[in-house]
Amino acid sequence: MFYWIFTLLIYRITYVSKSLATDIHRNITITEGDLAILPCEAHDEGNKYQVVWMNPKKILIGKNQRRFMDDPRISIEHTYIGYWNLHIRQIKYEDRGEYTCTVNTSPVRITRINLMVYVPARILEYASSKDRSVREGQDVTLWCNATGIPEPNITWFRIHQTIPQSRIRVGDMGDTLIIKNISRHCGGEYECMADNGVKAAVQHTIKVDVHFPPEVSLINYRQSQRVGRETILQCNVSASPLGVNVWKFGDREFDQQSGRNYRTEMYREDKMRVTLSLRILNIGEEDYGKYTCEAHNKYGRSERSMYLDVLMDPTPKPRSNSLTTTTQVLTYSDSAKRTHPETVSQVREETNGDTKVFDFRNFGTQKGLRSRDDRSGQDSLQAVLWTEVFIISLGKVLSMWRGIY
C-alpha cells in the first residue's frame, strides 16, 4: 500500500505540478548489451532530499539507493556527491524510452532522459535462404532476413574460390537476390552482408549447386598404335552431379577391375569436370576398333566415340640414280634443208609448246641443251644436216660436170 501511495505522490509531483518544478531534458544513445548510465544531479550534502527514479512505463524503480523493481540489472548508484545515477546493465532494446529522476527540492527538480537503444545488425538464419540445388536454366531467388536498429543495409556478393579468396558484388542492395536463367557458371557461394553502422557487419553464406546433364568431349577422334605397344584413350566429362563414367568397346564395359591388360583412371579437374582414361598395356589385333566414352546422371546421358587403328609405316619415296633431262623436239622447215647449215632453224620444246630460235653456230652454248643426252642429239642432227649438204653439193657438181662434157 505504501508503495502505491508513494508512486502516486511522485507522479503528482512530476506530471501535475510541472509549473512548480525545474524540468531538464537529456538524450542518451546506447548500444544493446552495453552499460547505460543515466545521470541525475541532486546537490544534497546532508542527504535530506529524496531521489526517485521511474521507468518509461511510469513504474517506480527506486528511492535513493533502494531499488523497488525486481530486476538485478538495475541499480541506483550514489558514487559521487550530488549525483544519483541510474545504472542499467546488459541494456535491451525493450529498455528504451523516457526515464524520470525527481528530487524533492524547492522547486522540485525533474530530469527526463530519453534513452535510445541501438541494436547491431543480425541475420535471422531461420528466415533466410539455405544451401540450394537447382537445375540449369531456372530462375533462382535468394533471401537474407536481417534486423537491427537502425535498419541495416544488405549487400550481396559472390565468392570466388581463388588464392587468395575474392568476392565480387552482385545485384542490388536489399534482402532479395534474383538470378535469371542460372547457368553452371553462376553456381558457387553467395554472401549477404548486413550493416547498420552500430557494430561490425554480419554475413550469411548460401551455397548454390547448379545441376545439368553430362557433356562428353574427346581430345581426338582417331588414334593409331602398333601391335604390342601401349596406348591411352582419354575423354573429358562435364556434369553436375558427376554420375557414372565408363569406357566401352562393343558390349564390353571397362572398369578398374578390367583385367591385367586394361586400366581405367579418373582425374578430377574441378567439382564439375573429370578426365577419364583407358590404358591398354599391350595392344593386340582384337583391340583395334571403335571405343565409346559414356557418362550419365539423373538429368541425362552423353557419349562420344573414337577409333583405335593400326599404326602403318609410311611408304618411302622412290630414289632414281639417273639424271633427269627435259625431252625436247627439234624441228626445222623444208627451206632449212636447202640452205647452208648456218641458217637459223626452229626448236620446239615439248613441255610448253613455245618455239625458240637457235643459232647453230652457238648451238652448244644454248640454255637447256647442256646435258649429256642433248649434246649427243646435237651431234646427230649436225651429221644429218652436213650429209644433206654434201649430197646437194655433189649433185650440183655432177650437173656442172655434165654441162662441160
mmCIF file of C-alpha atoms in Angstrom:
data_model
loop_
_atom_site.group_PDB
_atom_site.id
_atom_site.type_symbol
_atom_site.label_atom_id
_atom_site.label_comp_id
_atom_site.label_asym_id
_atom_site.label_seq_id
_atom_site.Cartn_x
_atom_site.Cartn_y
_atom_site.Cartn_z
ATOM 1 C CA MET A 1 0.000 0.000 0.000
ATOM 2 C CA PHE A 2 2.803 2.374 0.914
ATOM 3 C CA TYR A 3 4.495 1.658 -2.444
ATOM 4 C CA TRP A 4 1.446 2.737 -4.450
ATOM 5 C CA ILE A 5 0.807 5.813 -2.325
ATOM 6 C CA PHE A 6 4.409 6.875 -2.808
ATOM 7 C CA THR A 7 4.156 6.247 -6.545
ATOM 8 C CA LEU A 8 1.024 8.377 -6.882
ATOM 9 C CA LEU A 9 2.678 11.140 -4.901
ATOM 10 C CA ILE A 10 5.701 11.188 -7.106
ATOM 11 C CA TYR A 11 3.535 11.021 -10.228
ATOM 12 C CA ARG A 12 1.584 14.076 -8.972
ATOM 13 C CA ILE A 13 4.746 15.978 -8.277
ATOM 14 C CA THR A 14 6.284 15.070 -11.618
ATOM 15 C CA TYR A 15 3.477 15.300 -14.107
ATOM 16 C CA VAL A 16 0.827 17.506 -12.449
ATOM 17 C CA SER A 17 2.876 20.191 -10.759
ATOM 18 C CA LYS A 18 5.170 20.965 -13.661
ATOM 19 C CA SER A 19 4.751 24.671 -13.056
ATOM 20 C CA LEU A 20 6.396 24.224 -9.676
ATOM 21 C CA ALA A 21 9.346 22.162 -10.950
ATOM 22 C CA THR A 22 12.604 22.623 -12.833
ATOM 23 C CA ASP A 23 12.439 20.379 -15.948
ATOM 24 C CA ILE A 24 15.652 19.137 -17.576
ATOM 25 C CA HIS A 25 15.729 17.034 -20.785
ATOM 26 C CA ARG A 26 18.556 14.817 -21.992
ATOM 27 C CA ASN A 27 19.049 12.260 -24.767
ATOM 28 C CA ILE A 28 21.281 9.252 -24.344
ATOM 29 C CA THR A 29 22.054 6.646 -27.033
ATOM 30 C CA ILE A 30 23.435 3.260 -26.054
ATOM 31 C CA THR A 31 24.155 0.014 -27.886
ATOM 32 C CA GLU A 32 22.303 -3.112 -26.896
ATOM 33 C CA GLY A 33 24.301 -5.176 -24.421
ATOM 34 C CA ASP A 34 26.295 -2.252 -23.038
ATOM 35 C CA LEU A 35 26.021 -0.490 -19.667
ATOM 36 C CA ALA A 36 23.681 2.524 -19.633
ATOM 37 C CA ILE A 37 24.334 5.261 -17.045
ATOM 38 C CA LEU A 38 21.527 7.777 -16.648
ATOM 39 C CA PRO A 39 22.718 10.820 -14.622
ATOM 40 C CA CYS A 40 20.619 12.697 -12.061
ATOM 41 C CA GLU A 41 22.015 15.674 -10.133
ATOM 42 C CA ALA A 42 20.898 16.333 -6.557
ATOM 43 C CA HIS A 43 23.089 18.756 -4.650
ATOM 44 C CA ASP A 44 22.271 17.269 -1.290
ATOM 45 C CA GLU A 45 25.252 17.390 1.003
ATOM 46 C CA GLY A 46 23.216 16.413 4.039
ATOM 47 C CA ASN A 47 21.188 13.711 2.319
ATOM 48 C CA LYS A 48 17.970 15.488 3.229
ATOM 49 C CA TYR A 49 16.339 15.164 -0.196
ATOM 50 C CA GLN A 50 14.535 12.184 -1.687
ATOM 51 C CA VAL A 51 15.628 10.997 -5.155
ATOM 52 C CA VAL A 52 13.120 8.895 -7.051
ATOM 53 C CA TRP A 53 13.556 7.117 -10.429
ATOM 54 C CA MET A 54 10.689 5.974 -12.683
ATOM 55 C CA ASN A 55 10.879 3.915 -15.876
ATOM 56 C CA PRO A 56 9.130 4.635 -19.227
ATOM 57 C CA LYS A 57 6.068 2.661 -18.074
ATOM 58 C CA LYS A 58 5.738 5.025 -15.096
ATOM 59 C CA ILE A 59 6.721 2.304 -12.658
ATOM 60 C CA LEU A 60 8.764 3.267 -9.613
ATOM 61 C CA ILE A 61 12.296 1.959 -9.871
ATOM 62 C CA GLY A 62 13.657 3.034 -6.507
ATOM 63 C CA LYS A 63 14.240 5.798 -3.981
ATOM 64 C CA ASN A 64 17.717 6.974 -3.187
ATOM 65 C CA GLN A 65 19.772 3.745 -3.220
ATOM 66 C CA ARG A 66 16.848 1.458 -2.514
ATOM 67 C CA ARG A 67 15.570 -0.494 -5.518
ATOM 68 C CA PHE A 68 11.894 -1.454 -5.703
ATOM 69 C CA MET A 69 11.889 -3.221 -9.077
ATOM 70 C CA ASP A 70 12.832 -6.892 -9.186
ATOM 71 C CA ASP A 71 15.478 -6.509 -11.897
ATOM 72 C CA PRO A 72 19.066 -7.273 -10.892
ATOM 73 C CA ARG A 73 20.358 -5.386 -13.897
ATOM 74 C CA ILE A 74 19.190 -2.062 -12.407
ATOM 75 C CA SER A 75 20.709 -0.113 -9.518
ATOM 76 C CA ILE A 76 20.834 3.488 -8.235
ATOM 77 C CA GLU A 77 24.448 4.470 -7.630
ATOM 78 C CA HIS A 78 25.478 7.347 -5.348
ATOM 79 C CA THR A 79 29.139 7.144 -6.242
ATOM 80 C CA TYR A 80 29.763 10.876 -6.447
ATOM 81 C CA ILE A 81 28.412 13.588 -4.161
ATOM 82 C CA GLY A 82 25.490 15.333 -5.810
ATOM 83 C CA TYR A 83 24.733 12.503 -8.290
ATOM 84 C CA TRP A 84 22.165 9.686 -8.044
ATOM 85 C CA ASN A 85 22.777 7.833 -11.272
ATOM 86 C CA LEU A 86 20.627 5.006 -12.618
ATOM 87 C CA HIS A 87 22.699 2.066 -13.928
ATOM 88 C CA ILE A 88 21.171 -0.463 -16.337
ATOM 89 C CA ARG A 89 23.461 -3.350 -17.208
ATOM 90 C CA GLN A 90 23.138 -5.517 -20.303
ATOM 91 C CA ILE A 91 20.781 -2.998 -21.804
ATOM 92 C CA LYS A 92 17.980 -4.342 -24.015
ATOM 93 C CA TYR A 93 16.029 -2.783 -26.815
ATOM 94 C CA GLU A 94 12.912 -3.072 -24.625
ATOM 95 C CA ASP A 95 14.572 -0.745 -22.088
ATOM 96 C CA ARG A 96 14.271 2.248 -24.434
ATOM 97 C CA GLY A 97 12.071 5.200 -23.542
ATOM 98 C CA GLU A 98 11.857 8.162 -21.167
ATOM 99 C CA TYR A 99 13.200 7.747 -17.618
ATOM 100 C CA THR A 100 12.404 10.316 -14.935
ATOM 101 C CA CYS A 101 14.506 11.342 -11.960
ATOM 102 C CA THR A 102 12.659 13.519 -9.395
ATOM 103 C CA VAL A 103 14.341 15.320 -6.495
ATOM 104 C CA ASN A 104 12.049 16.914 -3.899
ATOM 105 C CA THR A 105 13.918 20.184 -3.751
ATOM 106 C CA SER A 106 12.154 23.524 -3.811
ATOM 107 C CA PRO A 107 11.210 23.875 -6.562
ATOM 108 C CA VAL A 108 11.132 20.206 -7.478
ATOM 109 C CA ARG A 109 13.970 19.218 -9.831
ATOM 110 C CA ILE A 110 12.897 16.827 -12.601
ATOM 111 C CA THR A 111 15.362 15.254 -15.055
ATOM 112 C CA ARG A 112 13.861 13.498 -18.082
ATOM 113 C CA ILE A 113 16.217 11.230 -20.010
ATOM 114 C CA ASN A 114 15.189 9.809 -23.392
ATOM 115 C CA LEU A 115 17.098 6.529 -23.694
ATOM 116 C CA MET A 116 17.617 5.291 -27.284
ATOM 117 C CA VAL A 117 18.935 1.764 -27.727
ATOM 118 C CA TYR A 118 20.733 0.821 -30.939
ATOM 119 C CA VAL A 119 20.708 -2.839 -31.918
ATOM 120 C CA PRO A 120 23.577 -4.238 -34.019
ATOM 121 C CA ALA A 121 22.626 -5.877 -37.303
ATOM 122 C CA ARG A 122 21.926 -9.567 -37.106
ATOM 123 C CA ILE A 123 20.779 -12.051 -39.739
ATOM 124 C CA LEU A 124 17.878 -14.349 -38.948
ATOM 125 C CA GLU A 125 19.187 -17.678 -40.164
ATOM 126 C CA TYR A 126 15.831 -19.411 -39.845
ATOM 127 C CA ALA A 127 14.202 -16.803 -42.117
ATOM 128 C CA SER A 128 16.999 -16.710 -44.721
ATOM 129 C CA SER A 129 17.812 -18.993 -47.651
ATOM 130 C CA LYS A 130 19.660 -22.233 -47.016
ATOM 131 C CA ASP A 131 22.030 -24.051 -49.399
ATOM 132 C CA ARG A 132 20.210 -24.906 -52.615
ATOM 133 C CA SER A 133 20.446 -27.240 -55.596
ATOM 134 C CA VAL A 134 18.788 -26.021 -58.802
ATOM 135 C CA ARG A 135 18.500 -27.146 -62.430
ATOM 136 C CA GLU A 136 20.406 -25.187 -65.037
ATOM 137 C CA GLY A 137 18.156 -22.653 -66.764
ATOM 138 C CA GLN A 138 15.866 -21.993 -63.796
ATOM 139 C CA ASP A 139 15.304 -18.651 -62.034
ATOM 140 C CA VAL A 140 16.742 -18.572 -58.505
ATOM 141 C CA THR A 141 15.695 -16.255 -55.658
ATOM 142 C CA LEU A 142 17.808 -15.903 -52.510
ATOM 143 C CA TRP A 143 16.588 -14.247 -49.290
ATOM 144 C CA CYS A 144 18.520 -12.646 -46.462
ATOM 145 C CA ASN A 145 16.397 -11.527 -43.498
ATOM 146 C CA ALA A 146 18.229 -9.107 -41.206
ATOM 147 C CA THR A 147 17.169 -6.977 -38.241
ATOM 148 C CA GLY A 148 18.736 -4.136 -36.320
ATOM 149 C CA ILE A 149 18.219 -0.570 -35.104
ATOM 150 C CA PRO A 150 18.668 1.430 -37.247
ATOM 151 C CA GLU A 151 17.548 -0.812 -40.107
ATOM 152 C CA PRO A 152 20.591 -2.456 -41.732
ATOM 153 C CA ASN A 153 21.571 -2.246 -45.390
ATOM 154 C CA ILE A 154 22.008 -5.613 -47.119
ATOM 155 C CA THR A 155 24.630 -6.089 -49.840
ATOM 156 C CA TRP A 156 25.167 -9.240 -51.961
ATOM 157 C CA PHE A 157 28.477 -10.746 -53.019
ATOM 158 C CA ARG A 158 29.597 -13.791 -54.988
ATOM 159 C CA ILE A 159 32.592 -15.600 -53.515
ATOM 160 C CA HIS A 160 35.313 -16.863 -55.888
ATOM 161 C CA GLN A 161 37.394 -19.761 -54.579
ATOM 162 C CA THR A 162 40.709 -18.379 -55.734
ATOM 163 C CA ILE A 163 44.001 -17.976 -53.900
ATOM 164 C CA PRO A 164 43.590 -15.625 -52.151
ATOM 165 C CA GLN A 165 39.806 -15.836 -51.935
ATOM 166 C CA SER A 166 37.970 -12.946 -53.552
ATOM 167 C CA ARG A 167 34.388 -11.731 -53.755
ATOM 168 C CA ILE A 168 32.539 -9.614 -56.284
ATOM 169 C CA ARG A 169 29.462 -7.535 -55.571
ATOM 170 C CA VAL A 170 26.341 -8.684 -57.435
ATOM 171 C CA GLY A 171 22.747 -7.467 -57.694
ATOM 172 C CA ASP A 172 21.162 -4.504 -55.948
ATOM 173 C CA MET A 173 21.016 -3.669 -52.256
ATOM 174 C CA GLY A 174 18.109 -5.331 -50.485
ATOM 175 C CA ASP A 175 17.032 -8.531 -48.805
ATOM 176 C CA THR A 176 16.453 -10.408 -52.124
ATOM 177 C CA LEU A 177 18.808 -11.536 -54.893
ATOM 178 C CA ILE A 178 17.265 -12.877 -58.128
ATOM 179 C CA ILE A 179 19.361 -14.850 -60.656
ATOM 180 C CA LYS A 180 17.612 -15.246 -64.007
ATOM 181 C CA ASN A 181 18.199 -18.334 -66.170
ATOM 182 C CA ILE A 182 21.045 -19.592 -63.994
ATOM 183 C CA SER A 183 23.899 -21.418 -65.709
ATOM 184 C CA ARG A 184 26.579 -23.755 -64.408
ATOM 185 C CA HIS A 185 28.987 -20.813 -64.397
ATOM 186 C CA CYS A 186 26.783 -18.963 -61.886
ATOM 187 C CA GLY A 187 26.951 -21.672 -59.236
ATOM 188 C CA GLY A 188 29.009 -21.386 -56.075
ATOM 189 C CA GLU A 189 28.777 -19.423 -52.834
ATOM 190 C CA TYR A 190 26.801 -16.219 -52.391
ATOM 191 C CA GLU A 191 27.119 -13.969 -49.350
ATOM 192 C CA CYS A 192 24.729 -11.382 -47.964
ATOM 193 C CA MET A 193 26.226 -8.752 -45.652
ATOM 194 C CA ALA A 194 24.065 -6.721 -43.240
ATOM 195 C CA ASP A 195 25.456 -3.488 -41.804
ATOM 196 C CA ASN A 196 23.829 -0.641 -39.864
ATOM 197 C CA GLY A 197 26.967 1.044 -38.551
ATOM 198 C CA VAL A 198 26.420 0.034 -34.914
ATOM 199 C CA LYS A 199 28.959 -2.766 -34.734
ATOM 200 C CA ALA A 200 30.798 -4.925 -37.259
ATOM 201 C CA ALA A 201 28.801 -6.110 -40.258
ATOM 202 C CA VAL A 202 27.463 -9.687 -40.228
ATOM 203 C CA GLN A 203 27.406 -12.175 -43.116
ATOM 204 C CA HIS A 204 25.379 -15.158 -44.206
ATOM 205 C CA THR A 205 26.629 -17.586 -46.883
ATOM 206 C CA ILE A 206 24.382 -19.524 -49.261
ATOM 207 C CA LYS A 207 25.786 -22.280 -51.483
ATOM 208 C CA VAL A 208 24.075 -22.769 -54.839
ATOM 209 C CA ASP A 209 24.729 -26.007 -56.784
ATOM 210 C CA VAL A 210 23.681 -25.915 -60.448
ATOM 211 C CA HIS A 211 22.834 -29.356 -61.856
ATOM 212 C CA PHE A 212 22.976 -30.258 -65.555
ATOM 213 C CA PRO A 213 23.239 -33.417 -67.713
ATOM 214 C CA PRO A 214 26.676 -34.776 -68.741
ATOM 215 C CA GLU A 215 28.662 -33.470 -71.693
ATOM 216 C CA VAL A 216 31.431 -35.688 -73.128
ATOM 217 C CA SER A 217 34.265 -34.367 -75.285
ATOM 218 C CA LEU A 218 37.252 -36.144 -76.843
ATOM 219 C CA ILE A 219 40.826 -34.990 -77.243
ATOM 220 C CA ASN A 220 40.962 -36.720 -80.661
ATOM 221 C CA TYR A 221 38.608 -38.940 -82.645
ATOM 222 C CA ARG A 222 41.187 -41.322 -84.119
ATOM 223 C CA GLN A 223 44.348 -42.758 -82.622
ATOM 224 C CA SER A 224 46.958 -45.164 -84.036
ATOM 225 C CA GLN A 225 49.453 -47.526 -82.436
ATOM 226 C CA ARG A 226 51.391 -50.661 -83.332
ATOM 227 C CA VAL A 227 50.618 -54.150 -82.093
ATOM 228 C CA GLY A 228 52.367 -54.935 -78.817
ATOM 229 C CA ARG A 229 52.688 -51.287 -77.795
ATOM 230 C CA GLU A 230 50.896 -49.297 -75.077
ATOM 231 C CA THR A 231 48.352 -46.520 -75.646
ATOM 232 C CA ILE A 232 45.971 -44.308 -73.638
ATOM 233 C CA LEU A 233 42.484 -43.228 -74.707
ATOM 234 C CA GLN A 234 41.114 -40.114 -72.967
ATOM 235 C CA CYS A 235 37.821 -38.235 -72.744
ATOM 236 C CA ASN A 236 36.607 -35.226 -70.718
ATOM 237 C CA VAL A 237 33.271 -35.275 -68.880
ATOM 238 C CA SER A 238 31.398 -32.229 -67.525
ATOM 239 C CA ALA A 239 28.359 -32.901 -65.320
ATOM 240 C CA SER A 240 26.686 -31.985 -62.046
ATOM 241 C CA PRO A 241 26.408 -34.272 -60.236
ATOM 242 C CA LEU A 242 29.152 -36.253 -61.947
ATOM 243 C CA GLY A 243 27.291 -39.582 -62.017
ATOM 244 C CA VAL A 244 28.724 -42.706 -63.726
ATOM 245 C CA ASN A 245 31.502 -42.506 -66.359
ATOM 246 C CA VAL A 246 32.753 -45.546 -68.324
ATOM 247 C CA TRP A 247 34.686 -46.609 -71.440
ATOM 248 C CA LYS A 248 33.050 -49.214 -73.705
ATOM 249 C CA PHE A 249 34.337 -51.429 -76.524
ATOM 250 C CA GLY A 250 31.442 -53.123 -78.219
ATOM 251 C CA ASP A 251 29.463 -54.844 -75.468
ATOM 252 C CA ARG A 252 32.380 -54.752 -73.077
ATOM 253 C CA GLU A 253 32.444 -52.148 -70.309
ATOM 254 C CA PHE A 254 35.783 -51.276 -68.709
ATOM 255 C CA ASP A 255 36.191 -50.521 -65.021
ATOM 256 C CA GLN A 256 39.097 -50.508 -62.612
ATOM 257 C CA GLN A 257 38.993 -54.321 -62.457
ATOM 258 C CA SER A 258 39.063 -54.941 -66.221
ATOM 259 C CA GLY A 259 41.946 -57.395 -66.274
ATOM 260 C CA ARG A 260 45.704 -57.241 -66.375
ATOM 261 C CA ASN A 261 45.877 -55.607 -69.810
ATOM 262 C CA TYR A 262 43.497 -52.694 -69.162
ATOM 263 C CA ARG A 263 43.497 -49.872 -66.626
ATOM 264 C CA THR A 264 40.865 -47.138 -66.159
ATOM 265 C CA GLU A 265 41.779 -43.963 -64.287
ATOM 266 C CA MET A 266 39.787 -40.836 -63.487
ATOM 267 C CA TYR A 267 41.317 -37.444 -62.672
ATOM 268 C CA ARG A 268 39.140 -34.714 -61.174
ATOM 269 C CA GLU A 269 39.822 -31.329 -62.784
ATOM 270 C CA ASP A 270 37.288 -29.456 -60.611
ATOM 271 C CA LYS A 271 33.927 -30.152 -58.959
ATOM 272 C CA MET A 272 32.174 -30.426 -62.348
ATOM 273 C CA ARG A 273 34.865 -31.864 -64.689
ATOM 274 C CA VAL A 274 36.803 -35.120 -64.809
ATOM 275 C CA THR A 275 39.188 -36.755 -67.268
ATOM 276 C CA LEU A 276 38.549 -40.478 -67.849
ATOM 277 C CA SER A 277 41.391 -42.509 -69.358
ATOM 278 C CA LEU A 278 41.605 -46.099 -70.631
ATOM 279 C CA ARG A 279 45.135 -47.524 -70.684
ATOM 280 C CA ILE A 280 45.815 -50.563 -72.905
ATOM 281 C CA LEU A 281 49.138 -52.021 -71.809
ATOM 282 C CA ASN A 282 49.742 -54.458 -74.701
ATOM 283 C CA ILE A 283 47.714 -53.886 -77.848
ATOM 284 C CA GLY A 284 46.536 -56.983 -79.672
ATOM 285 C CA GLU A 285 44.826 -57.403 -83.027
ATOM 286 C CA GLU A 286 41.498 -57.768 -81.223
ATOM 287 C CA ASP A 287 41.883 -54.323 -79.568
ATOM 288 C CA TYR A 288 41.509 -52.300 -82.754
ATOM 289 C CA GLY A 289 38.123 -50.736 -83.400
ATOM 290 C CA LYS A 290 35.557 -48.307 -82.001
ATOM 291 C CA TYR A 291 35.695 -47.178 -78.352
ATOM 292 C CA THR A 292 32.925 -45.163 -76.648
ATOM 293 C CA CYS A 293 33.178 -42.859 -73.623
ATOM 294 C CA GLU A 294 29.795 -42.733 -71.883
ATOM 295 C CA ALA A 295 28.538 -40.651 -68.938
ATOM 296 C CA HIS A 296 25.126 -40.366 -67.295
ATOM 297 C CA ASN A 297 23.457 -38.893 -64.216
ATOM 298 C CA LYS A 298 19.821 -38.397 -63.175
ATOM 299 C CA TYR A 299 19.456 -35.487 -65.608
ATOM 300 C CA GLY A 300 20.594 -37.275 -68.797
ATOM 301 C CA ARG A 301 23.418 -39.049 -70.626
ATOM 302 C CA SER A 302 26.047 -38.321 -73.247
ATOM 303 C CA GLU A 303 28.606 -40.339 -75.243
ATOM 304 C CA ARG A 304 31.365 -39.848 -77.818
ATOM 305 C CA SER A 305 33.214 -42.476 -79.890
ATOM 306 C CA MET A 306 36.752 -42.726 -81.255
ATOM 307 C CA TYR A 307 38.724 -45.312 -83.233
ATOM 308 C CA LEU A 308 41.954 -47.132 -82.428
ATOM 309 C CA ASP A 309 43.748 -48.017 -85.685
ATOM 310 C CA VAL A 310 46.920 -49.880 -86.660
ATOM 311 C CA LEU A 311 49.886 -47.571 -86.986
ATOM 312 C CA MET A 312 51.243 -48.017 -90.546
ATOM 313 C CA ASP A 313 54.822 -47.238 -91.572
ATOM 314 C CA PRO A 314 54.970 -44.526 -94.246
ATOM 315 C CA THR A 315 55.847 -45.618 -97.838
ATOM 316 C CA PRO A 316 59.360 -44.362 -98.743
ATOM 317 C CA LYS A 317 59.737 -42.105 -101.763
ATOM 318 C CA PRO A 318 61.425 -43.917 -104.726
ATOM 319 C CA ARG A 319 65.001 -42.835 -105.477
ATOM 320 C CA SER A 320 66.483 -42.547 -109.038
ATOM 321 C CA ASN A 321 70.222 -42.654 -109.882
ATOM 322 C CA SER A 322 69.883 -41.334 -113.485
ATOM 323 C CA LEU A 323 69.866 -37.653 -114.296
ATOM 324 C CA THR A 324 66.515 -36.204 -115.183
ATOM 325 C CA THR A 325 66.528 -34.378 -118.515
ATOM 326 C CA THR A 326 63.924 -32.427 -120.366
ATOM 327 C CA THR A 327 62.697 -34.019 -123.552
ATOM 328 C CA GLN A 328 62.925 -31.624 -126.459
ATOM 329 C CA VAL A 329 61.848 -31.970 -130.060
ATOM 330 C CA LEU A 330 63.913 -30.153 -132.652
ATOM 331 C CA THR A 331 62.085 -29.175 -135.846
ATOM 332 C CA TYR A 332 63.174 -27.362 -138.934
ATOM 333 C CA SER A 333 61.425 -26.288 -142.072
ATOM 334 C CA ASP A 334 61.870 -27.627 -145.587
ATOM 335 C CA SER A 335 63.661 -24.431 -146.587
ATOM 336 C CA ALA A 336 66.269 -25.128 -143.947
ATOM 337 C CA LYS A 337 67.088 -28.364 -145.791
ATOM 338 C CA ARG A 338 68.073 -26.340 -148.814
ATOM 339 C CA THR A 339 70.154 -23.730 -147.039
ATOM 340 C CA HIS A 340 73.549 -23.556 -145.506
ATOM 341 C CA PRO A 341 73.830 -25.283 -142.112
ATOM 342 C CA GLU A 342 74.475 -21.900 -140.527
ATOM 343 C CA THR A 343 70.901 -20.915 -141.344
ATOM 344 C CA VAL A 344 68.639 -20.446 -138.360
ATOM 345 C CA SER A 345 66.398 -23.408 -137.503
ATOM 346 C CA GLN A 346 63.445 -23.709 -135.067
ATOM 347 C CA VAL A 347 63.397 -25.744 -131.885
ATOM 348 C CA ARG A 348 60.027 -26.554 -130.215
ATOM 349 C CA GLU A 349 60.044 -27.525 -126.579
ATOM 350 C CA GLU A 350 57.693 -30.354 -125.751
ATOM 351 C CA THR A 351 56.969 -29.048 -122.228
ATOM 352 C CA ASN A 352 55.162 -25.811 -123.083
ATOM 353 C CA GLY A 353 54.827 -25.766 -126.854
ATOM 354 C CA ASP A 354 56.728 -22.497 -127.267
ATOM 355 C CA THR A 355 59.046 -22.047 -130.225
ATOM 356 C CA LYS A 356 62.540 -20.714 -129.614
ATOM 357 C CA VAL A 357 65.189 -19.642 -132.166
ATOM 358 C CA PHE A 358 68.687 -21.051 -132.054
ATOM 359 C CA ASP A 359 71.842 -20.194 -133.989
ATOM 360 C CA PHE A 360 73.593 -23.444 -134.868
ATOM 361 C CA ARG A 361 76.962 -21.698 -134.677
ATOM 362 C CA ASN A 362 76.333 -21.294 -130.974
ATOM 363 C CA PHE A 363 74.263 -24.431 -130.638
ATOM 364 C CA GLY A 364 76.398 -25.965 -127.923
ATOM 365 C CA THR A 365 76.074 -22.963 -125.640
ATOM 366 C CA GLN A 366 72.256 -22.530 -125.721
ATOM 367 C CA LYS A 367 70.313 -22.796 -122.456
ATOM 368 C CA GLY A 368 68.603 -26.111 -121.923
ATOM 369 C CA LEU A 369 70.998 -28.144 -124.234
ATOM 370 C CA ARG A 370 73.821 -28.687 -121.793
ATOM 371 C CA SER A 371 73.103 -32.218 -120.637
ATOM 372 C CA ARG A 372 74.884 -35.273 -121.985
ATOM 373 C CA ASP A 373 71.821 -36.512 -123.911
ATOM 374 C CA ASP A 374 71.272 -33.100 -125.501
ATOM 375 C CA ARG A 375 74.889 -32.896 -126.722
ATOM 376 C CA SER A 376 74.618 -36.333 -128.402
ATOM 377 C CA GLY A 377 71.396 -35.224 -130.090
ATOM 378 C CA GLN A 378 73.120 -32.082 -131.295
ATOM 379 C CA ASP A 379 75.939 -34.096 -132.901
ATOM 380 C CA SER A 380 73.450 -36.416 -134.675
ATOM 381 C CA LEU A 381 71.483 -33.507 -136.089
ATOM 382 C CA GLN A 382 74.612 -31.790 -137.345
ATOM 383 C CA ALA A 383 75.726 -35.029 -139.003
ATOM 384 C CA VAL A 384 72.385 -35.342 -140.833
ATOM 385 C CA LEU A 385 72.490 -31.728 -141.979
ATOM 386 C CA TRP A 386 76.071 -31.995 -143.265
ATOM 387 C CA THR A 387 75.172 -35.201 -145.093
ATOM 388 C CA GLU A 388 72.300 -33.438 -146.864
ATOM 389 C CA VAL A 389 74.543 -30.536 -147.695
ATOM 390 C CA PHE A 390 77.144 -32.922 -149.104
ATOM 391 C CA ILE A 391 74.552 -34.688 -151.266
ATOM 392 C CA ILE A 392 73.203 -31.372 -152.615
ATOM 393 C CA SER A 393 76.712 -30.127 -153.354
ATOM 394 C CA LEU A 394 77.611 -33.399 -155.034
ATOM 395 C CA GLY A 395 74.508 -33.115 -157.212
ATOM 396 C CA LYS A 396 75.473 -29.610 -158.316
ATOM 397 C CA VAL A 397 78.995 -30.751 -159.118
ATOM 398 C CA LEU A 398 77.685 -33.612 -161.266
ATOM 399 C CA SER A 399 75.335 -31.247 -163.095
ATOM 400 C CA MET A 400 78.164 -28.908 -163.868
ATOM 401 C CA TRP A 401 80.264 -31.858 -164.989
ATOM 402 C CA ARG A 402 77.544 -32.954 -167.469
ATOM 403 C CA GLY A 403 77.362 -29.418 -168.815
ATOM 404 C CA ILE A 404 81.046 -29.359 -169.572
ATOM 405 C CA TYR A 405 81.068 -32.711 -171.304
#
